[in-house]
mmCIF file of C-alpha atoms in Angstrom:
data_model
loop_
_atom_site.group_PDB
_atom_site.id
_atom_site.type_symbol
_atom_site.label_atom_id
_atom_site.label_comp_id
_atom_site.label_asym_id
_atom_site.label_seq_id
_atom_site.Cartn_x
_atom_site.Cartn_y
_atom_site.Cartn_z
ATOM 1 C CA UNK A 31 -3.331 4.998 34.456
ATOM 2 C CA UNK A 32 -5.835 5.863 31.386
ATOM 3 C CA UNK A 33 -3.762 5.861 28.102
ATOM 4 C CA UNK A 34 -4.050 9.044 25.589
ATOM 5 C CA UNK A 35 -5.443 9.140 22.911
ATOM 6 C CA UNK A 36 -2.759 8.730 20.838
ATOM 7 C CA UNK A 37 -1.005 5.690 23.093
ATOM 8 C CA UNK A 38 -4.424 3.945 23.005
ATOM 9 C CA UNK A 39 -3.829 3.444 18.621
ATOM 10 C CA UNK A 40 -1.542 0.631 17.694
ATOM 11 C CA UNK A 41 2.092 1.041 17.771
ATOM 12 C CA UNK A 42 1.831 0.917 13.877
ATOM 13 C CA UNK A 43 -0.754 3.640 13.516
ATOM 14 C CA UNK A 44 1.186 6.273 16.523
ATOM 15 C CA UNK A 45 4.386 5.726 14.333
ATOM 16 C CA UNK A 46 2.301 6.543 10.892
ATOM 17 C CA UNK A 47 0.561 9.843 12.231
ATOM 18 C CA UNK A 48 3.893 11.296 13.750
ATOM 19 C CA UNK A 49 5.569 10.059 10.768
ATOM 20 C CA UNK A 50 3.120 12.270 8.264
ATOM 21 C CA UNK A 51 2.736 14.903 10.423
ATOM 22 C CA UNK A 52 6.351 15.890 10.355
ATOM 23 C CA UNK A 53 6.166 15.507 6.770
ATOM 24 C CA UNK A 54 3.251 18.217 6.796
ATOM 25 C CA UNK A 55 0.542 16.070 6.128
ATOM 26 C CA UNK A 56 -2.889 17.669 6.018
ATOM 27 C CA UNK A 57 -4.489 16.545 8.915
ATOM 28 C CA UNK A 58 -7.626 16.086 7.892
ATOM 29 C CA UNK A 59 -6.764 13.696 5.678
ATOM 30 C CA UNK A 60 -5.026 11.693 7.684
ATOM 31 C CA UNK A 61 -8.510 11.765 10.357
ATOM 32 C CA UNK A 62 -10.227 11.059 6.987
ATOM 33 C CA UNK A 63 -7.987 7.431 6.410
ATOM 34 C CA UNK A 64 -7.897 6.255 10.095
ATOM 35 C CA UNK A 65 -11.638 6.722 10.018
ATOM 36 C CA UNK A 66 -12.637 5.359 6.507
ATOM 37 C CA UNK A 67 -14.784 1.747 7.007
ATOM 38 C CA UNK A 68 -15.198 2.090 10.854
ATOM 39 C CA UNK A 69 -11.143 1.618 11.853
ATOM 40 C CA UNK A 70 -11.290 4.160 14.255
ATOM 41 C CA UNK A 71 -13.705 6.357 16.001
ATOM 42 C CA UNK A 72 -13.835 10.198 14.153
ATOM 43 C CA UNK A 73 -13.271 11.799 17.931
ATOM 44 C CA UNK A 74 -10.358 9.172 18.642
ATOM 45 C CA UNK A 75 -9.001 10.079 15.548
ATOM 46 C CA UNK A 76 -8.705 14.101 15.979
ATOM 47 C CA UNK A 77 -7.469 13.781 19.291
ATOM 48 C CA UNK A 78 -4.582 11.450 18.729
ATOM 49 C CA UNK A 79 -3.051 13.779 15.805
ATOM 50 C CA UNK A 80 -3.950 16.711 17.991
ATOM 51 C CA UNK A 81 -2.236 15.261 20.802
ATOM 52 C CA UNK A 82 0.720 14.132 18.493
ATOM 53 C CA UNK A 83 0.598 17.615 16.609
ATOM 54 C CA UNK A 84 1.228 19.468 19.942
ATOM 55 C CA UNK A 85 4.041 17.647 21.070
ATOM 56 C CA UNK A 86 2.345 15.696 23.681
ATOM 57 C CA UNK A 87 3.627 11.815 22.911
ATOM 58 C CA UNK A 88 6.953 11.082 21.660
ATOM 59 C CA UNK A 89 7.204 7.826 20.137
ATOM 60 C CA UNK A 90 10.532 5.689 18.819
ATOM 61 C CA UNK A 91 10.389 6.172 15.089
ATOM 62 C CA UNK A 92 11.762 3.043 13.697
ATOM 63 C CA UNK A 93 14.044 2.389 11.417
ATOM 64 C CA UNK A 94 13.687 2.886 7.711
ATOM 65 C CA UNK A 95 12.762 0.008 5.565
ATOM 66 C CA UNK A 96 14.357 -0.273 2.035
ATOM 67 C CA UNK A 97 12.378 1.654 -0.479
ATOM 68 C CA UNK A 98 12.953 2.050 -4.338
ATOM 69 C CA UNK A 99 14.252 5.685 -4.851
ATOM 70 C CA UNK A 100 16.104 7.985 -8.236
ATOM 71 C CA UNK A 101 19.001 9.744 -7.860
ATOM 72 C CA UNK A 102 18.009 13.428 -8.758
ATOM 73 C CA UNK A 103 21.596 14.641 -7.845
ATOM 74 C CA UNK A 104 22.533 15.137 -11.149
ATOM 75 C CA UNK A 105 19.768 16.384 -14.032
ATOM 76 C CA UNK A 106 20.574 13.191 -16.324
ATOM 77 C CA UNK A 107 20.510 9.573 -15.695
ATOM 78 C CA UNK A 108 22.483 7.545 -17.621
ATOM 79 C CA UNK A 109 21.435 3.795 -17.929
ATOM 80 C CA UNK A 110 23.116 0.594 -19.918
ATOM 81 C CA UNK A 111 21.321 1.899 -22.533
ATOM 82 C CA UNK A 112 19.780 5.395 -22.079
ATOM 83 C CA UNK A 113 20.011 8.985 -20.906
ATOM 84 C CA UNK A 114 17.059 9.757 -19.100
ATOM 85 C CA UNK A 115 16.417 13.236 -18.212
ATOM 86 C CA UNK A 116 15.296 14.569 -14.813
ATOM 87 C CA UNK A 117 12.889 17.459 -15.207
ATOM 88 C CA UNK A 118 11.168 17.637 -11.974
ATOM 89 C CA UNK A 119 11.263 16.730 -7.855
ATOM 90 C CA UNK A 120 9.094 17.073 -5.489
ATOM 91 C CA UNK A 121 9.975 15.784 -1.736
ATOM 92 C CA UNK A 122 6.541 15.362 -0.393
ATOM 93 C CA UNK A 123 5.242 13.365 -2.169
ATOM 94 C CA UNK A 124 8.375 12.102 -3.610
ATOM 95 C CA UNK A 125 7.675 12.644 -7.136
ATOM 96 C CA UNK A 126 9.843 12.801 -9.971
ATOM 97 C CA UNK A 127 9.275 13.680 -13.285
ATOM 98 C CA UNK A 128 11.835 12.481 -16.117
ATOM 99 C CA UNK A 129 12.164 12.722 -20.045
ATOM 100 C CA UNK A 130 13.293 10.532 -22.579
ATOM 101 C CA UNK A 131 12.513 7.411 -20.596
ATOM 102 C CA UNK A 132 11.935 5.396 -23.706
ATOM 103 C CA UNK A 133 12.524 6.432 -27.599
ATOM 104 C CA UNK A 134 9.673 6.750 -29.928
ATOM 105 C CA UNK A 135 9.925 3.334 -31.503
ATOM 106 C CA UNK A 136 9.945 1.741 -28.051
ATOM 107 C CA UNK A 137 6.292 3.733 -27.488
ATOM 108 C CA UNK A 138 4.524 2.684 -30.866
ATOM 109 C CA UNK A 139 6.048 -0.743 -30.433
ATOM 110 C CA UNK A 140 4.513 -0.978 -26.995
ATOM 111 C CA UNK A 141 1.349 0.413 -27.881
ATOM 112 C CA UNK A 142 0.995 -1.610 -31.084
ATOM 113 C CA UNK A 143 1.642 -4.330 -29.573
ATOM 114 C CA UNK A 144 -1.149 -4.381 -26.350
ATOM 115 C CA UNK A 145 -3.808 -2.884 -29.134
ATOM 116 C CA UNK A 146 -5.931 -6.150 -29.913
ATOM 117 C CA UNK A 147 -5.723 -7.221 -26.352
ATOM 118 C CA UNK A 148 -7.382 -4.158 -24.502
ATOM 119 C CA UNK A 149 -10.792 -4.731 -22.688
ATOM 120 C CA UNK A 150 -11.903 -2.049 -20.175
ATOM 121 C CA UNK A 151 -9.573 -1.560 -17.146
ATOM 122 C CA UNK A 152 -10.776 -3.179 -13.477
ATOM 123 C CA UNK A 153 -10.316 -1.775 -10.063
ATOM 124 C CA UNK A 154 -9.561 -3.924 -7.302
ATOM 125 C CA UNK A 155 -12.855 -5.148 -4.801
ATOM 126 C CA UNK A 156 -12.507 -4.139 -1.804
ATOM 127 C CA UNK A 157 -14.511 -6.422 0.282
ATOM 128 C CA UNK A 158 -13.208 -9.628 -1.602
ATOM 129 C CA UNK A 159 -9.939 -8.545 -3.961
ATOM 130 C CA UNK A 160 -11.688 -9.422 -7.175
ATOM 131 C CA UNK A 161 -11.703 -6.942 -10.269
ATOM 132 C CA UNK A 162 -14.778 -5.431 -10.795
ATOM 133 C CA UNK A 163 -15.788 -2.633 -13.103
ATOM 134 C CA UNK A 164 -15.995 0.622 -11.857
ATOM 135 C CA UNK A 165 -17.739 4.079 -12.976
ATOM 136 C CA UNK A 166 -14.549 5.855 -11.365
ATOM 137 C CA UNK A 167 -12.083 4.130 -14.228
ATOM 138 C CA UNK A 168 -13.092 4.451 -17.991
ATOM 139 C CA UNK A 169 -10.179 3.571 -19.581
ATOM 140 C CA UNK A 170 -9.368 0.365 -21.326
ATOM 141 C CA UNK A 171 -6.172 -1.693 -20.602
ATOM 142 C CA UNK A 172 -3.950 -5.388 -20.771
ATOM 143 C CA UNK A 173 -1.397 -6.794 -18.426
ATOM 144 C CA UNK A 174 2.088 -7.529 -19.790
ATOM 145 C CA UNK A 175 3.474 -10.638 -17.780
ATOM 146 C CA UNK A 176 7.586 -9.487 -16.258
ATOM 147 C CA UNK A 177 9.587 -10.254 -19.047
ATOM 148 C CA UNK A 178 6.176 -11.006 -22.121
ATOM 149 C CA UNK A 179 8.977 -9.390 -25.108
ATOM 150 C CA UNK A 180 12.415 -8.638 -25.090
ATOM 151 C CA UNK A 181 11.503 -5.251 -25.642
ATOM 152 C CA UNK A 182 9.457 -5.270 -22.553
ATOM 153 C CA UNK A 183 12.345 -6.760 -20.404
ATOM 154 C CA UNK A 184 14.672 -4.032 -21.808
ATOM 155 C CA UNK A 185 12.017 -1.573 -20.366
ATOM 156 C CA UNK A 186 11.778 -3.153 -16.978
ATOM 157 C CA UNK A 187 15.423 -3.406 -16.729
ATOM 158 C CA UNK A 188 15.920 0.154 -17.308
ATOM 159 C CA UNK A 189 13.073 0.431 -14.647
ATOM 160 C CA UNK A 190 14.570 -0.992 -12.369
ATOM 161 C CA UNK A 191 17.838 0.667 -12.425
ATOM 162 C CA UNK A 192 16.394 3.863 -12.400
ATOM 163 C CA UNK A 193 14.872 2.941 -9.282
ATOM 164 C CA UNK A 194 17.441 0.969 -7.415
ATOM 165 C CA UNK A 195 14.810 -1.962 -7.175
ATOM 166 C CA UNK A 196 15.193 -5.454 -8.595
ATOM 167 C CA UNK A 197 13.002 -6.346 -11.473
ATOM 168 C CA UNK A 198 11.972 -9.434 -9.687
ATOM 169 C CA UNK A 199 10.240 -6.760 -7.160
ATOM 170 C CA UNK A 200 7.899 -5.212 -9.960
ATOM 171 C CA UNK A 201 4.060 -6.358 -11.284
ATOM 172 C CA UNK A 202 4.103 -6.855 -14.813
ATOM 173 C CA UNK A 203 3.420 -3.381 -16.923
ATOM 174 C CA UNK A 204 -0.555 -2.936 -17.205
ATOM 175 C CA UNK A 205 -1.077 -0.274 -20.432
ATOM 176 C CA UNK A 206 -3.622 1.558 -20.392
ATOM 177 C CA UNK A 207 -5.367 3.191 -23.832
ATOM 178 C CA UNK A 208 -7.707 6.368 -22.547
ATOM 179 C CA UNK A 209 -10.154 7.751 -25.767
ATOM 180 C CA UNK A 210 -12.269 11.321 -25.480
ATOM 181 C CA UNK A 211 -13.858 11.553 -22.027
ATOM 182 C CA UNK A 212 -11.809 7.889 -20.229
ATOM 183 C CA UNK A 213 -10.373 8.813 -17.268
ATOM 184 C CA UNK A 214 -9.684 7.325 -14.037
ATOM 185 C CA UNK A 215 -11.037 9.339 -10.763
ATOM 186 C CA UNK A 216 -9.158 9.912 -7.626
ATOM 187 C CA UNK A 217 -7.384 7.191 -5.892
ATOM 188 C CA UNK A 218 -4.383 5.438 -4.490
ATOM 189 C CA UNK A 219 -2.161 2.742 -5.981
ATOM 190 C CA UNK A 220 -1.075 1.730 -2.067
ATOM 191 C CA UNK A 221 -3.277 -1.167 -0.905
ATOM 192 C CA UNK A 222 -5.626 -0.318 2.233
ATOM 193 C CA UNK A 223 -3.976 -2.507 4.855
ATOM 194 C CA UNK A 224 -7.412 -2.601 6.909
ATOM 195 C CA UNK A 225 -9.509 -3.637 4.473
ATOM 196 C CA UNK A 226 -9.965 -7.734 3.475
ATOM 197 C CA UNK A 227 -9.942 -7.064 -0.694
ATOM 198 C CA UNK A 228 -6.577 -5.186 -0.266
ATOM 199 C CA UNK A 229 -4.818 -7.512 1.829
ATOM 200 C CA UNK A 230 -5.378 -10.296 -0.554
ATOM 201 C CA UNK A 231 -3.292 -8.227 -2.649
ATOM 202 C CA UNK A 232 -0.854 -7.654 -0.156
ATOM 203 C CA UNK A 233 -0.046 -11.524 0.800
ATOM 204 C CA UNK A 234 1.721 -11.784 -2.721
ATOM 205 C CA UNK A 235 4.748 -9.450 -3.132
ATOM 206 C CA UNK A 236 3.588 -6.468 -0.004
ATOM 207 C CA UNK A 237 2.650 -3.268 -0.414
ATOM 208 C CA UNK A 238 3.119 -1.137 -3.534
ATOM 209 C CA UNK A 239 5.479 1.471 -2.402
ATOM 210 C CA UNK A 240 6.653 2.884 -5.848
ATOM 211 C CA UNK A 241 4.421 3.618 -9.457
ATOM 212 C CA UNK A 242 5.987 4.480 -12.975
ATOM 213 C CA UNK A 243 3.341 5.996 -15.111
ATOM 214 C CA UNK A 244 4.896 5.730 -18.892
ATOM 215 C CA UNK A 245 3.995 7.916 -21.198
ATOM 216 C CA UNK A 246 3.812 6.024 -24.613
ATOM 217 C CA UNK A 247 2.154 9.092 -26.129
ATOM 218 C CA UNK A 248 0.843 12.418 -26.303
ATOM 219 C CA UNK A 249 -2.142 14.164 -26.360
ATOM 220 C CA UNK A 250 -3.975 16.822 -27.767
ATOM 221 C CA UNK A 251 -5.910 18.022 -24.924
ATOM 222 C CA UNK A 252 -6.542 16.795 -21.112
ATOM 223 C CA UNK A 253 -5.338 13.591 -20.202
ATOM 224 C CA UNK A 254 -2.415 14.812 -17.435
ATOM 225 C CA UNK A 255 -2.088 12.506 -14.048
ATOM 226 C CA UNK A 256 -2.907 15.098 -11.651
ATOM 227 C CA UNK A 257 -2.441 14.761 -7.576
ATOM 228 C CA UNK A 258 -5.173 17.041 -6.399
ATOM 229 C CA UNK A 259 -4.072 17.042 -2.760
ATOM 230 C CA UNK A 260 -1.089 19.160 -3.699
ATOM 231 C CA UNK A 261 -2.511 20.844 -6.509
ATOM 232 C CA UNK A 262 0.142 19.185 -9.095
ATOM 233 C CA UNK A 263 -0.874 18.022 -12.777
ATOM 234 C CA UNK A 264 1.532 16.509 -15.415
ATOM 235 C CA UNK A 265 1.092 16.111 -18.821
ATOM 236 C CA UNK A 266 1.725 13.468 -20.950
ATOM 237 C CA UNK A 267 4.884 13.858 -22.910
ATOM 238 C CA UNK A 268 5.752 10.933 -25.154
ATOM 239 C CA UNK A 269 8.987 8.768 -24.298
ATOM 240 C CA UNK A 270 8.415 10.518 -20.622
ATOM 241 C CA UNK A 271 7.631 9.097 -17.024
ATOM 242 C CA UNK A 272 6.531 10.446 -13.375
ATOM 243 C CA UNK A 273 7.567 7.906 -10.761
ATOM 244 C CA UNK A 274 6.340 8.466 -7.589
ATOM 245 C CA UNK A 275 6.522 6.984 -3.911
ATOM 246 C CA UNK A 276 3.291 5.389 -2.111
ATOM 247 C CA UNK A 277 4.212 4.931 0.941
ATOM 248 C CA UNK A 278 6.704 6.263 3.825
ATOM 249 C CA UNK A 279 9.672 4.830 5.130
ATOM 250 C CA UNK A 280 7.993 2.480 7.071
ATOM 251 C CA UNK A 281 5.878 1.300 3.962
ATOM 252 C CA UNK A 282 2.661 2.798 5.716
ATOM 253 C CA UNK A 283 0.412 4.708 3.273
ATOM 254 C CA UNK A 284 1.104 7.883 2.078
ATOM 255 C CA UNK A 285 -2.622 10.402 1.516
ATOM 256 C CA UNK A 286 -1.304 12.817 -0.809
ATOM 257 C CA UNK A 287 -0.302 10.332 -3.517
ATOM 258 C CA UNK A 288 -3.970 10.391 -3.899
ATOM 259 C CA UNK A 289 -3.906 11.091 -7.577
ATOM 260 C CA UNK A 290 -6.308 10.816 -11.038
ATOM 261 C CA UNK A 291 -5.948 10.131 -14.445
ATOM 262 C CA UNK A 292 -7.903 13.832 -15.743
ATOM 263 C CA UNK A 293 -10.189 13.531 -18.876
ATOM 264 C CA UNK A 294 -8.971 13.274 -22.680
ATOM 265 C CA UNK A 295 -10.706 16.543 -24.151
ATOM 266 C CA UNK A 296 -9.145 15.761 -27.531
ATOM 267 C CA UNK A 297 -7.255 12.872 -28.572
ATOM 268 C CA UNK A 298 -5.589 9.692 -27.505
ATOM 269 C CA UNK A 299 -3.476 8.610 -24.425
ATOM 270 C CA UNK A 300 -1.918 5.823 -24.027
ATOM 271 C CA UNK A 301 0.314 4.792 -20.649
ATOM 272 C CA UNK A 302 2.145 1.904 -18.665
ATOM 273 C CA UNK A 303 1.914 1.482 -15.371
ATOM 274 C CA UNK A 304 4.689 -0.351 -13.341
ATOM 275 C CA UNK A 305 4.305 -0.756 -9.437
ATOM 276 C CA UNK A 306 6.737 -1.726 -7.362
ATOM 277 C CA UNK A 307 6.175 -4.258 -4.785
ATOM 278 C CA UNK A 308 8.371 -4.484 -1.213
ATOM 279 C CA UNK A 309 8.784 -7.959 -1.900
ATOM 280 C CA UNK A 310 9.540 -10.384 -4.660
ATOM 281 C CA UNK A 311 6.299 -10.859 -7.047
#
């Protein structure tokens, strides 16, 4: 009996495109990941999403796997030791934007304090998992270690109660310092499963299903985290934080958390990122 095209893909991969399709992925981006470096054949690729698009394969979706998530029942968040506000969701992607993450003094005290130790920011290799410098990335940045302060361990903390996932599960915070004209092009913070660099990545703490982007100032002009795929761009707003899921249930990657760090026009951004690993890091 020949196999269709969608049955002939790894159990993984059939669960993944049903998965995103009934979230209303765009298809062509999904034909656009199972093709990138060679996985799978461009024609194989259309027809299995076609096939699974019109109903013709119904596969056993498994079960969820634990993910870090916000509750966004209620429009403030109260912490041990802060009211966060929730000013925006989004369900796919699961995005949510909040205020009054951290104060003021928390900011300048962060920002201060990573100031003599910023070199320009690395993107992971691909082919081998080194950092490299990249064109696409312009910014300049340090890595915090879990824990460096105890001002940075009252952040994470917070962190990871607003997320329902254990500090021990988080990278340390990497801030980033973006002058006139840094930004950071189009990409994903999930790591490419398929490809060698990636994986590296992966053996130590799993996938990154879940990204904080901290706002530790404002700016005059430019500078917002947009997620062109969906046509969505936020602003920096000092003390404030989008968190935002990278995968789906079943930690596979999600395409429209493809997003971009836009250009500063005028002024000076500043940010922490915190990822989120599925395992302890």
């Amino acid at each position: 009996m020949t196999k269709s095209a969608l049955s002939s893909l790894p159990n993984e991969w059939q669960s993944w495109i049903t998965e995103n399709l009934a979230r209303s992925c765009e298809p062509d981006g999904m034909v656009s990941l199972l093709v990138r470096d060679g996985r799978f054949d461009i024609g194989l690729a259309r027809a299995a999403i076609e096939e699974a698009s019109n109903g013709a394969f119904t596969a056993d979706v498994p079960a969820a796997k634990e993910m870090p998530y916000i509750d966004t029942s209620a429009n403030v968040i109260r912490t041990a030791d802060r009211e966060v506000k929730v000013l925006l969701t989004l369900r796919q992607p699961h995005i949510v934007l909040l205020g009054n993450v951290l104060s003021d003094e928390e900011c300048d005290a962060m920002a201060a304090y990573c100031e003599p130790r910023l070199v320009r920011s690395p993107v992971v290799n691909d082919a081998d998992g080194s950092m490299q410098l990249h064109q696409n990335r312009s910014s300049r940045g340090t890595m915090i270690q879990r824990g460096e302060t105890p001002l940075v361990a009252r952040v994470e903390a917070r962190l990871a109660a607003l997320a329902h996932w254990p500090v021990e599960r988080g990278e340390g915070m990497q801030v980033q310092h973006y002058q006139a004209t840094n930004e950071y092009q189009p990409h994903f913070d999930w790591f490419d499963p398929a490809l060698p660099g990636p994986r590296k990545h992966m053996d130590h703490g799993g996938q990154r299903l879940g990204t904080f982007i901290l706002y530790l100032s404002g700016v005059e002009s430019g500078g917002g985290t947009s997620f062109p795929s969906i046509g969505l761009e936020v602003f920096p707003n000092k003390g404030g934080a989008v968190f935002f899921l990278n995968t789906d249930k079943q930690h596979l990657p999600d395409t429209l958390t493809l997003h971009a760090g836009s250009p500063v026009i005028e002024g000076v951004k500043v940010i922490a990122n915190k990822w989120l690993r599925a395992r302890n890091y």
